[in-house]
Amino acid sequence: MPSPKDLQQSGLKATMPRIKILEVFEKRRDEHLTADDVYRILVTDGLDIGLATVYRALTQFEQAGLLQKQNFESGKAVFELNRGDHHDHLVCLQCDRVVEFCDPEIEKKQAEIAGKLGFKIQAHDLCIYAECIDAACPHRPAPKRY
């Protein structure tokens, strides 16, 4: 769990809202959360932390390197804990579910292609957009009924 020391080492004051927001990500280490997701979780937990505070803290956490921000096809920014490891993303176009993966062959091929074109990769993000093939996908939203 995050501690006040973790925040202080990142140059941030350890306020209760910041600690609680960081705890949300610690408890959901493998999830990619929007500011609205974080806010809903805090409200469900009975915490009185405003949406503006959540947005501000997420921006500060990203700038401090505690969180990583991604902008997927949905157009909404999502955040995840910065665990210091490299991984790529597979995003479902039907339900917005995000799956992380790392494949050494893909990483090798990307470096190879960059080298052939006269580049050396310093950083990269690979995001593959696909449709879930599981007809019973539990993440897919129910069809709308009019």
CSV table of N, CA and C in Angstrom, one decimal:
chain,number,residue,atom,x,y,z
A,1,MET,N,0.8,-1.2,0.0
A,1,MET,CA,0.0,0.0,0.0
A,1,MET,C,0.9,1.2,0.0
A,2,PRO,N,0.4,2.3,-0.6
A,2,PRO,CA,1.2,3.5,-0.7
A,2,PRO,C,1.3,4.2,0.7
A,3,SER,N,2.4,4.8,0.9
A,3,SER,CA,2.6,5.5,2.2
A,3,SER,C,2.8,6.9,2.0
A,4,PRO,N,2.7,7.7,3.0
A,4,PRO,CA,3.0,9.2,2.9
A,4,PRO,C,4.5,9.4,2.4
A,5,LYS,N,5.3,8.4,2.7
A,5,LYS,CA,6.7,8.5,2.3
A,5,LYS,C,6.8,8.4,0.8
A,6,ASP,N,6.0,7.5,0.2
A,6,ASP,CA,6.0,7.4,-1.3
A,6,ASP,C,5.7,8.7,-2.0
A,7,LEU,N,4.7,9.4,-1.4
A,7,LEU,CA,4.3,10.6,-2.0
A,7,LEU,C,5.3,11.7,-1.8
A,8,GLN,N,5.9,11.8,-0.6
A,8,GLN,CA,6.9,12.7,-0.3
A,8,GLN,C,8.2,12.5,-1.2
A,9,GLN,N,8.5,11.3,-1.5
A,9,GLN,CA,9.7,11.0,-2.3
A,9,GLN,C,9.4,11.5,-3.8
A,10,SER,N,8.1,11.6,-4.1
A,10,SER,CA,7.8,12.0,-5.4
A,10,SER,C,7.6,13.6,-5.5
A,11,GLY,N,7.8,14.2,-4.3
A,11,GLY,CA,7.7,15.6,-4.3
A,11,GLY,C,6.3,16.1,-4.0
A,12,LEU,N,5.5,15.3,-3.5
A,12,LEU,CA,4.1,15.6,-3.2
A,12,LEU,C,3.8,15.6,-1.8
A,13,LYS,N,3.0,16.5,-1.3
A,13,LYS,CA,2.5,16.4,0.1
A,13,LYS,C,1.6,15.3,0.3
A,14,ALA,N,1.7,14.6,1.4
A,14,ALA,CA,0.9,13.4,1.6
A,14,ALA,C,-0.4,13.8,2.3
A,15,THR,N,-1.3,14.2,1.5
A,15,THR,CA,-2.7,14.6,2.0
A,15,THR,C,-3.6,13.3,1.9
A,16,MET,N,-4.6,13.3,2.7
A,16,MET,CA,-5.5,12.2,2.8
A,16,MET,C,-6.1,11.9,1.4
A,17,PRO,N,-6.6,12.9,0.6
A,17,PRO,CA,-7.2,12.6,-0.7
A,17,PRO,C,-6.1,11.9,-1.6
A,18,ARG,N,-4.9,12.4,-1.6
A,18,ARG,CA,-3.9,11.8,-2.5
A,18,ARG,C,-3.6,10.3,-2.0
A,19,ILE,N,-3.5,10.1,-0.7
A,19,ILE,CA,-3.2,8.7,-0.3
A,19,ILE,C,-4.4,7.8,-0.7
A,20,LYS,N,-5.6,8.3,-0.5
A,20,LYS,CA,-6.8,7.4,-0.8
A,20,LYS,C,-6.9,7.2,-2.3
A,21,ILE,N,-6.5,8.2,-3.2
A,21,ILE,CA,-6.6,8.0,-4.6
A,21,ILE,C,-5.5,7.0,-5.0
A,22,LEU,N,-4.3,7.1,-4.4
A,22,LEU,CA,-3.3,6.1,-4.8
A,22,LEU,C,-3.6,4.7,-4.3
A,23,GLU,N,-4.3,4.6,-3.2
A,23,GLU,CA,-4.7,3.3,-2.7
A,23,GLU,C,-5.7,2.6,-3.6
A,24,VAL,N,-6.5,3.4,-4.3
A,24,VAL,CA,-7.4,2.9,-5.3
A,24,VAL,C,-6.6,2.1,-6.4
A,25,PHE,N,-5.5,2.7,-6.8
A,25,PHE,CA,-4.7,2.0,-7.9
A,25,PHE,C,-3.9,0.9,-7.3
A,26,GLU,N,-3.5,0.9,-6.0
A,26,GLU,CA,-2.8,-0.2,-5.4
A,26,GLU,C,-3.7,-1.4,-5.3
A,27,LYS,N,-5.0,-1.1,-5.0
A,27,LYS,CA,-6.0,-2.2,-4.8
A,27,LYS,C,-6.4,-2.8,-6.2
A,28,ARG,N,-6.2,-2.1,-7.2
A,28,ARG,CA,-6.6,-2.5,-8.6
A,28,ARG,C,-5.4,-2.4,-9.5
A,29,ARG,N,-4.4,-3.1,-9.1
A,29,ARG,CA,-3.1,-3.0,-9.8
A,29,ARG,C,-3.1,-3.3,-11.3
A,30,ASP,N,-4.0,-4.1,-11.7
A,30,ASP,CA,-4.0,-4.6,-13.1
A,30,ASP,C,-5.1,-3.8,-13.9
A,31,GLU,N,-5.7,-2.8,-13.3
A,31,GLU,CA,-6.8,-2.1,-14.0
A,31,GLU,C,-6.3,-0.8,-14.6
A,32,HIS,N,-7.0,-0.3,-15.6
A,32,HIS,CA,-6.8,1.0,-16.2
A,32,HIS,C,-8.0,1.8,-15.9
A,33,LEU,N,-7.9,2.8,-15.1
A,33,LEU,CA,-9.0,3.6,-14.6
A,33,LEU,C,-9.0,5.0,-15.1
A,34,THR,N,-10.3,5.5,-15.4
A,34,THR,CA,-10.5,6.9,-15.7
A,34,THR,C,-10.6,7.7,-14.4
A,35,ALA,N,-10.6,9.0,-14.6
A,35,ALA,CA,-10.8,9.8,-13.4
A,35,ALA,C,-12.2,9.5,-12.8
A,36,ASP,N,-13.2,9.4,-13.7
A,36,ASP,CA,-14.5,9.1,-13.3
A,36,ASP,C,-14.6,7.7,-12.5
A,37,ASP,N,-13.9,6.7,-13.0
A,37,ASP,CA,-13.8,5.4,-12.3
A,37,ASP,C,-13.3,5.6,-10.9
A,38,VAL,N,-12.2,6.4,-10.8
A,38,VAL,CA,-11.6,6.6,-9.4
A,38,VAL,C,-12.6,7.3,-8.5
A,39,TYR,N,-13.2,8.3,-9.1
A,39,TYR,CA,-14.2,9.1,-8.3
A,39,TYR,C,-15.3,8.2,-7.8
A,40,ARG,N,-15.9,7.4,-8.7
A,40,ARG,CA,-17.0,6.5,-8.3
A,40,ARG,C,-16.6,5.5,-7.2
A,41,ILE,N,-15.3,5.0,-7.3
A,41,ILE,CA,-14.8,4.1,-6.3
A,41,ILE,C,-14.7,4.8,-5.0
A,42,LEU,N,-14.2,6.0,-5.0
A,42,LEU,CA,-14.1,6.7,-3.7
A,42,LEU,C,-15.5,7.0,-3.1
A,43,VAL,N,-16.4,7.4,-3.9
A,43,VAL,CA,-17.8,7.7,-3.4
A,43,VAL,C,-18.4,6.4,-2.9
A,44,THR,N,-18.2,5.3,-3.6
A,44,THR,CA,-18.7,4.0,-3.1
A,44,THR,C,-18.1,3.6,-1.7
A,45,ASP,N,-16.8,4.0,-1.6
A,45,ASP,CA,-16.1,3.7,-0.3
A,45,ASP,C,-16.5,4.7,0.8
A,46,GLY,N,-17.4,5.7,0.5
A,46,GLY,CA,-17.9,6.6,1.5
A,46,GLY,C,-17.0,7.8,1.7
A,47,LEU,N,-16.1,8.1,0.7
A,47,LEU,CA,-15.1,9.2,0.9
A,47,LEU,C,-15.6,10.4,0.2
A,48,ASP,N,-15.4,11.5,0.8
A,48,ASP,CA,-15.9,12.8,0.2
A,48,ASP,C,-14.7,13.5,-0.4
A,49,ILE,N,-14.3,13.0,-1.6
A,49,ILE,CA,-13.2,13.6,-2.4
A,49,ILE,C,-13.8,14.0,-3.7
A,50,GLY,N,-13.7,15.3,-4.0
A,50,GLY,CA,-14.4,15.8,-5.3
A,50,GLY,C,-13.7,15.4,-6.5
A,51,LEU,N,-14.5,15.4,-7.6
A,51,LEU,CA,-13.9,15.0,-8.9
A,51,LEU,C,-12.8,15.9,-9.4
A,52,ALA,N,-12.8,17.2,-9.1
A,52,ALA,CA,-11.7,18.1,-9.4
A,52,ALA,C,-10.5,17.7,-8.7
A,53,THR,N,-10.6,17.3,-7.5
A,53,THR,CA,-9.4,16.8,-6.7
A,53,THR,C,-8.8,15.6,-7.3
A,54,VAL,N,-9.7,14.7,-7.8
A,54,VAL,CA,-9.2,13.4,-8.4
A,54,VAL,C,-8.5,13.8,-9.7
A,55,TYR,N,-9.0,14.6,-10.5
A,55,TYR,CA,-8.3,15.0,-11.8
A,55,TYR,C,-7.0,15.6,-11.5
A,56,ARG,N,-6.9,16.5,-10.5
A,56,ARG,CA,-5.7,17.2,-10.1
A,56,ARG,C,-4.6,16.2,-9.6
A,57,ALA,N,-5.1,15.3,-8.8
A,57,ALA,CA,-4.1,14.3,-8.2
A,57,ALA,C,-3.6,13.4,-9.3
A,58,LEU,N,-4.5,12.9,-10.2
A,58,LEU,CA,-4.0,12.0,-11.3
A,58,LEU,C,-3.0,12.7,-12.1
A,59,THR,N,-3.2,14.0,-12.4
A,59,THR,CA,-2.2,14.7,-13.2
A,59,THR,C,-0.9,14.8,-12.5
A,60,GLN,N,-1.0,15.1,-11.2
A,60,GLN,CA,0.3,15.2,-10.3
A,60,GLN,C,1.0,13.9,-10.3
A,61,PHE,N,0.2,12.8,-10.1
A,61,PHE,CA,0.8,11.5,-10.0
A,61,PHE,C,1.5,11.1,-11.3
A,62,GLU,N,0.9,11.5,-12.4
A,62,GLU,CA,1.5,11.2,-13.7
A,62,GLU,C,2.8,12.0,-13.8
A,63,GLN,N,2.8,13.2,-13.5
A,63,GLN,CA,4.0,14.1,-13.6
A,63,GLN,C,5.1,13.6,-12.7
A,64,ALA,N,4.7,13.0,-11.5
A,64,ALA,CA,5.7,12.5,-10.6
A,64,ALA,C,6.2,11.1,-10.9
A,65,GLY,N,5.5,10.5,-12.0
A,65,GLY,CA,6.0,9.1,-12.4
A,65,GLY,C,5.3,8.0,-11.6
A,66,LEU,N,4.3,8.3,-10.8
A,66,LEU,CA,3.6,7.3,-10.0
A,66,LEU,C,2.6,6.5,-10.8
A,67,LEU,N,2.0,7.2,-11.8
A,67,LEU,CA,1.0,6.7,-12.7
A,67,LEU,C,1.5,6.9,-14.1
A,68,GLN,N,1.0,6.0,-15.0
A,68,GLN,CA,1.1,6.2,-16.4
A,68,GLN,C,-0.2,6.5,-17.0
A,69,LYS,N,-0.3,7.4,-18.0
A,69,LYS,CA,-1.5,7.8,-18.7
A,69,LYS,C,-1.5,7.2,-20.1
A,70,GLN,N,-2.7,6.7,-20.5
A,70,GLN,CA,-2.9,6.2,-21.8
A,70,GLN,C,-4.1,6.8,-22.4
A,71,ASN,N,-4.1,7.1,-23.7
A,71,ASN,CA,-5.3,7.5,-24.3
A,71,ASN,C,-5.7,6.5,-25.4
A,72,PHE,N,-6.7,5.7,-25.1
A,72,PHE,CA,-7.1,4.6,-26.0
A,72,PHE,C,-8.2,5.1,-26.9
A,73,GLU,N,-8.7,4.3,-27.7
A,73,GLU,CA,-9.7,4.6,-28.7
A,73,GLU,C,-10.9,5.3,-28.2
A,74,SER,N,-11.3,5.0,-27.0
A,74,SER,CA,-12.5,5.6,-26.4
A,74,SER,C,-12.4,7.1,-26.2
A,75,GLY,N,-11.2,7.6,-26.3
A,75,GLY,CA,-11.0,9.0,-26.2
A,75,GLY,C,-10.8,9.5,-24.7
A,76,LYS,N,-11.1,8.5,-23.8
A,76,LYS,CA,-10.9,8.9,-22.4
A,76,LYS,C,-9.5,8.5,-21.9
A,77,ALA,N,-8.9,9.4,-21.1
A,77,ALA,CA,-7.6,9.1,-20.6
A,77,ALA,C,-7.8,8.0,-19.5
A,78,VAL,N,-6.9,7.0,-19.5
A,78,VAL,CA,-6.9,6.0,-18.4
A,78,VAL,C,-5.6,6.0,-17.8
A,79,PHE,N,-5.5,5.7,-16.5
A,79,PHE,CA,-4.3,5.7,-15.7
A,79,PHE,C,-4.1,4.3,-15.1
A,80,GLU,N,-2.8,3.9,-15.0
A,80,GLU,CA,-2.4,2.7,-14.3
A,80,GLU,C,-1.2,3.0,-13.5
A,81,LEU,N,-0.9,2.1,-12.5
A,81,LEU,CA,0.3,2.3,-11.7
A,81,LEU,C,1.5,2.1,-12.6
A,82,ASN,N,2.5,3.0,-12.4
A,82,ASN,CA,3.8,2.8,-13.1
A,82,ASN,C,4.6,1.8,-12.3
A,83,ARG,N,4.6,0.6,-12.8
A,83,ARG,CA,5.3,-0.5,-12.1
A,83,ARG,C,6.8,-0.6,-12.6
A,84,GLY,N,7.1,0.2,-13.5
A,84,GLY,CA,8.5,0.2,-14.0
A,84,GLY,C,8.8,-0.8,-15.0
A,85,ASP,N,7.8,-1.6,-15.5
A,85,ASP,CA,8.0,-2.6,-16.5
A,85,ASP,C,7.4,-2.1,-17.8
A,86,HIS,N,7.9,-2.7,-18.9
A,86,HIS,CA,7.3,-2.3,-20.2
A,86,HIS,C,6.3,-3.4,-20.5
A,87,HIS,N,5.1,-2.9,-21.1
A,87,HIS,CA,4.1,-3.8,-21.6
A,87,HIS,C,3.3,-3.1,-22.6
A,88,ASP,N,2.7,-3.8,-23.5
A,88,ASP,CA,1.8,-3.3,-24.5
A,88,ASP,C,0.4,-3.6,-24.1
A,89,HIS,N,-0.5,-3.1,-24.9
A,89,HIS,CA,-2.0,-3.2,-24.6
A,89,HIS,C,-2.8,-3.7,-25.8
A,90,LEU,N,-3.8,-4.5,-25.4
A,90,LEU,CA,-4.8,-5.0,-26.4
A,90,LEU,C,-6.1,-4.5,-25.8
A,91,VAL,N,-6.8,-3.7,-26.7
A,91,VAL,CA,-8.0,-3.0,-26.3
A,91,VAL,C,-9.2,-3.5,-27.1
A,92,CYS,N,-10.3,-4.0,-26.4
A,92,CYS,CA,-11.5,-4.5,-27.0
A,92,CYS,C,-12.3,-3.3,-27.5
A,93,LEU,N,-12.6,-3.2,-28.8
A,93,LEU,CA,-13.5,-2.2,-29.3
A,93,LEU,C,-14.9,-2.3,-28.9
A,94,GLN,N,-15.3,-3.4,-28.4
A,94,GLN,CA,-16.7,-3.6,-28.0
A,94,GLN,C,-17.0,-3.2,-26.6
A,95,CYS,N,-16.0,-3.6,-25.7
A,95,CYS,CA,-16.3,-3.4,-24.3
A,95,CYS,C,-15.2,-2.5,-23.6
A,96,ASP,N,-14.2,-2.1,-24.3
A,96,ASP,CA,-13.2,-1.2,-23.8
A,96,ASP,C,-12.3,-1.9,-22.8
A,97,ARG,N,-12.4,-3.2,-22.7
A,97,ARG,CA,-11.5,-4.0,-21.8
A,97,ARG,C,-10.1,-3.8,-22.3
A,98,VAL,N,-9.1,-3.7,-21.3
A,98,VAL,CA,-7.7,-3.5,-21.7
A,98,VAL,C,-7.0,-4.7,-21.1
A,99,VAL,N,-6.2,-5.4,-22.0
A,99,VAL,CA,-5.4,-6.5,-21.5
A,99,VAL,C,-3.9,-6.1,-21.8
A,100,GLU,N,-3.1,-6.3,-20.8
A,100,GLU,CA,-1.6,-6.0,-21.0
A,100,GLU,C,-0.9,-7.3,-21.4
A,101,PHE,N,0.1,-7.1,-22.2
A,101,PHE,CA,1.0,-8.2,-22.6
A,101,PHE,C,2.4,-7.7,-23.0
A,102,CYS,N,3.3,-8.6,-23.0
A,102,CYS,CA,4.6,-8.3,-23.4
A,102,CYS,C,5.1,-9.6,-24.2
A,103,ASP,N,5.6,-9.3,-25.4
A,103,ASP,CA,6.1,-10.4,-26.2
A,103,ASP,C,7.5,-10.1,-26.7
A,104,PRO,N,8.5,-10.9,-26.3
A,104,PRO,CA,9.9,-10.6,-26.7
A,104,PRO,C,10.1,-10.6,-28.2
A,105,GLU,N,9.3,-11.4,-28.9
A,105,GLU,CA,9.5,-11.4,-30.4
A,105,GLU,C,9.0,-10.1,-31.0
A,106,ILE,N,7.9,-9.6,-30.5
A,106,ILE,CA,7.4,-8.3,-31.0
A,106,ILE,C,8.4,-7.2,-30.7
A,107,GLU,N,8.9,-7.2,-29.5
A,107,GLU,CA,9.9,-6.2,-29.1
A,107,GLU,C,11.1,-6.2,-30.0
A,108,LYS,N,11.6,-7.4,-30.3
A,108,LYS,CA,12.7,-7.6,-31.1
A,108,LYS,C,12.5,-7.1,-32.5
A,109,LYS,N,11.3,-7.5,-33.0
A,109,LYS,CA,10.9,-7.1,-34.4
A,109,LYS,C,10.8,-5.5,-34.5
A,110,GLN,N,10.2,-4.9,-33.5
A,110,GLN,CA,10.1,-3.4,-33.5
A,110,GLN,C,11.5,-2.8,-33.6
A,111,ALA,N,12.5,-3.3,-32.8
A,111,ALA,CA,13.8,-2.7,-32.8
A,111,ALA,C,14.5,-3.0,-34.1
A,112,GLU,N,14.2,-4.2,-34.7
A,112,GLU,CA,14.8,-4.5,-36.0
A,112,GLU,C,14.3,-3.6,-37.1
A,113,ILE,N,13.0,-3.3,-37.1
A,113,ILE,CA,12.4,-2.4,-38.1
A,113,ILE,C,12.9,-1.0,-37.9
A,114,ALA,N,13.0,-0.6,-36.7
A,114,ALA,CA,13.5,0.8,-36.5
A,114,ALA,C,14.9,0.9,-37.0
A,115,GLY,N,15.8,-0.1,-36.7
A,115,GLY,CA,17.2,-0.1,-37.1
A,115,GLY,C,17.3,-0.1,-38.6
A,116,LYS,N,16.5,-0.9,-39.3
A,116,LYS,CA,16.5,-0.9,-40.8
A,116,LYS,C,16.1,0.5,-41.4
A,117,LEU,N,15.3,1.2,-40.6
A,117,LEU,CA,14.8,2.5,-41.1
A,117,LEU,C,15.7,3.7,-40.6
A,118,GLY,N,16.8,3.3,-39.9
A,118,GLY,CA,17.7,4.3,-39.4
A,118,GLY,C,17.4,4.9,-38.1
A,119,PHE,N,16.7,4.2,-37.2
A,119,PHE,CA,16.3,4.7,-35.9
A,119,PHE,C,16.7,3.7,-34.8
A,120,LYS,N,16.8,4.3,-33.6
A,120,LYS,CA,17.0,3.5,-32.4
A,120,LYS,C,15.9,3.9,-31.4
A,121,ILE,N,15.1,2.9,-31.1
A,121,ILE,CA,13.9,3.2,-30.2
A,121,ILE,C,14.4,3.6,-28.9
A,122,GLN,N,13.8,4.7,-28.4
A,122,GLN,CA,14.0,5.2,-27.0
A,122,GLN,C,12.9,4.9,-26.1
A,123,ALA,N,11.7,4.9,-26.7
A,123,ALA,CA,10.5,4.5,-26.0
A,123,ALA,C,9.4,4.3,-27.0
A,124,HIS,N,8.4,3.5,-26.6
A,124,HIS,CA,7.3,3.2,-27.5
A,124,HIS,C,6.1,2.7,-26.8
A,125,ASP,N,4.9,2.9,-27.4
A,125,ASP,CA,3.7,2.3,-26.9
A,125,ASP,C,3.0,1.5,-28.0
A,126,LEU,N,2.7,0.3,-27.8
A,126,LEU,CA,2.0,-0.5,-28.8
A,126,LEU,C,0.6,-0.8,-28.2
A,127,CYS,N,-0.4,-0.4,-29.0
A,127,CYS,CA,-1.8,-0.6,-28.6
A,127,CYS,C,-2.5,-1.3,-29.8
A,128,ILE,N,-3.0,-2.4,-29.6
A,128,ILE,CA,-3.7,-3.2,-30.6
A,128,ILE,C,-5.2,-3.1,-30.3
A,129,TYR,N,-6.0,-2.6,-31.3
A,129,TYR,CA,-7.4,-2.6,-31.1
A,129,TYR,C,-8.1,-3.7,-31.8
A,130,ALA,N,-8.9,-4.5,-31.1
A,130,ALA,CA,-9.5,-5.7,-31.6
A,130,ALA,C,-10.9,-5.8,-31.1
A,131,GLU,N,-11.6,-6.8,-31.6
A,131,GLU,CA,-12.9,-7.2,-31.1
A,131,GLU,C,-12.9,-8.5,-30.4
A,132,CYS,N,-13.4,-8.6,-29.3
A,132,CYS,CA,-13.5,-9.8,-28.5
A,132,CYS,C,-14.3,-10.9,-29.3
A,133,ILE,N,-13.7,-12.1,-29.4
A,133,ILE,CA,-14.4,-13.2,-30.2
A,133,ILE,C,-15.3,-14.0,-29.3
A,134,ASP,N,-15.3,-13.8,-28.0
A,134,ASP,CA,-16.1,-14.5,-27.0
A,134,ASP,C,-17.5,-14.0,-27.0
A,135,ALA,N,-18.5,-14.7,-27.5
A,135,ALA,CA,-19.8,-14.2,-27.6
A,135,ALA,C,-20.4,-14.0,-26.2
A,136,ALA,N,-19.9,-14.7,-25.2
A,136,ALA,CA,-20.4,-14.6,-23.9
A,136,ALA,C,-19.5,-13.7,-23.0
A,137,CYS,N,-18.8,-12.8,-23.6
A,137,CYS,CA,-17.8,-11.9,-22.9
A,137,CYS,C,-18.5,-11.2,-21.8
A,138,PRO,N,-18.0,-11.4,-20.5
A,138,PRO,CA,-18.7,-10.8,-19.4
A,138,PRO,C,-18.4,-9.3,-19.3
A,139,HIS,N,-17.5,-8.8,-20.1
A,139,HIS,CA,-17.2,-7.4,-20.1
A,139,HIS,C,-18.0,-6.5,-21.0
A,140,ARG,N,-18.6,-7.2,-22.0
A,140,ARG,CA,-19.4,-6.6,-23.0
A,140,ARG,C,-20.7,-6.0,-22.4
A,141,PRO,N,-21.0,-4.7,-22.8
A,141,PRO,CA,-22.2,-4.1,-22.3
A,141,PRO,C,-23.4,-4.8,-22.9
A,142,ALA,N,-24.5,-4.9,-22.1
A,142,ALA,CA,-25.7,-5.5,-22.6
A,142,ALA,C,-26.3,-4.6,-23.7
A,143,PRO,N,-27.0,-5.3,-24.7
A,143,PRO,CA,-27.6,-4.5,-25.8
A,143,PRO,C,-28.6,-3.6,-25.2
A,144,LYS,N,-28.7,-2.4,-25.9
A,144,LYS,CA,-29.7,-1.4,-25.4
A,144,LYS,C,-31.1,-1.8,-25.9
A,145,ARG,N,-32.0,-1.6,-25.1
A,145,ARG,CA,-33.4,-1.9,-25.4
A,145,ARG,C,-34.2,-0.6,-25.4
A,146,TYR,N,-35.0,-0.4,-26.5
A,146,TYR,CA,-35.7,0.8,-26.6
A,146,TYR,C,-37.2,0.6,-26.4
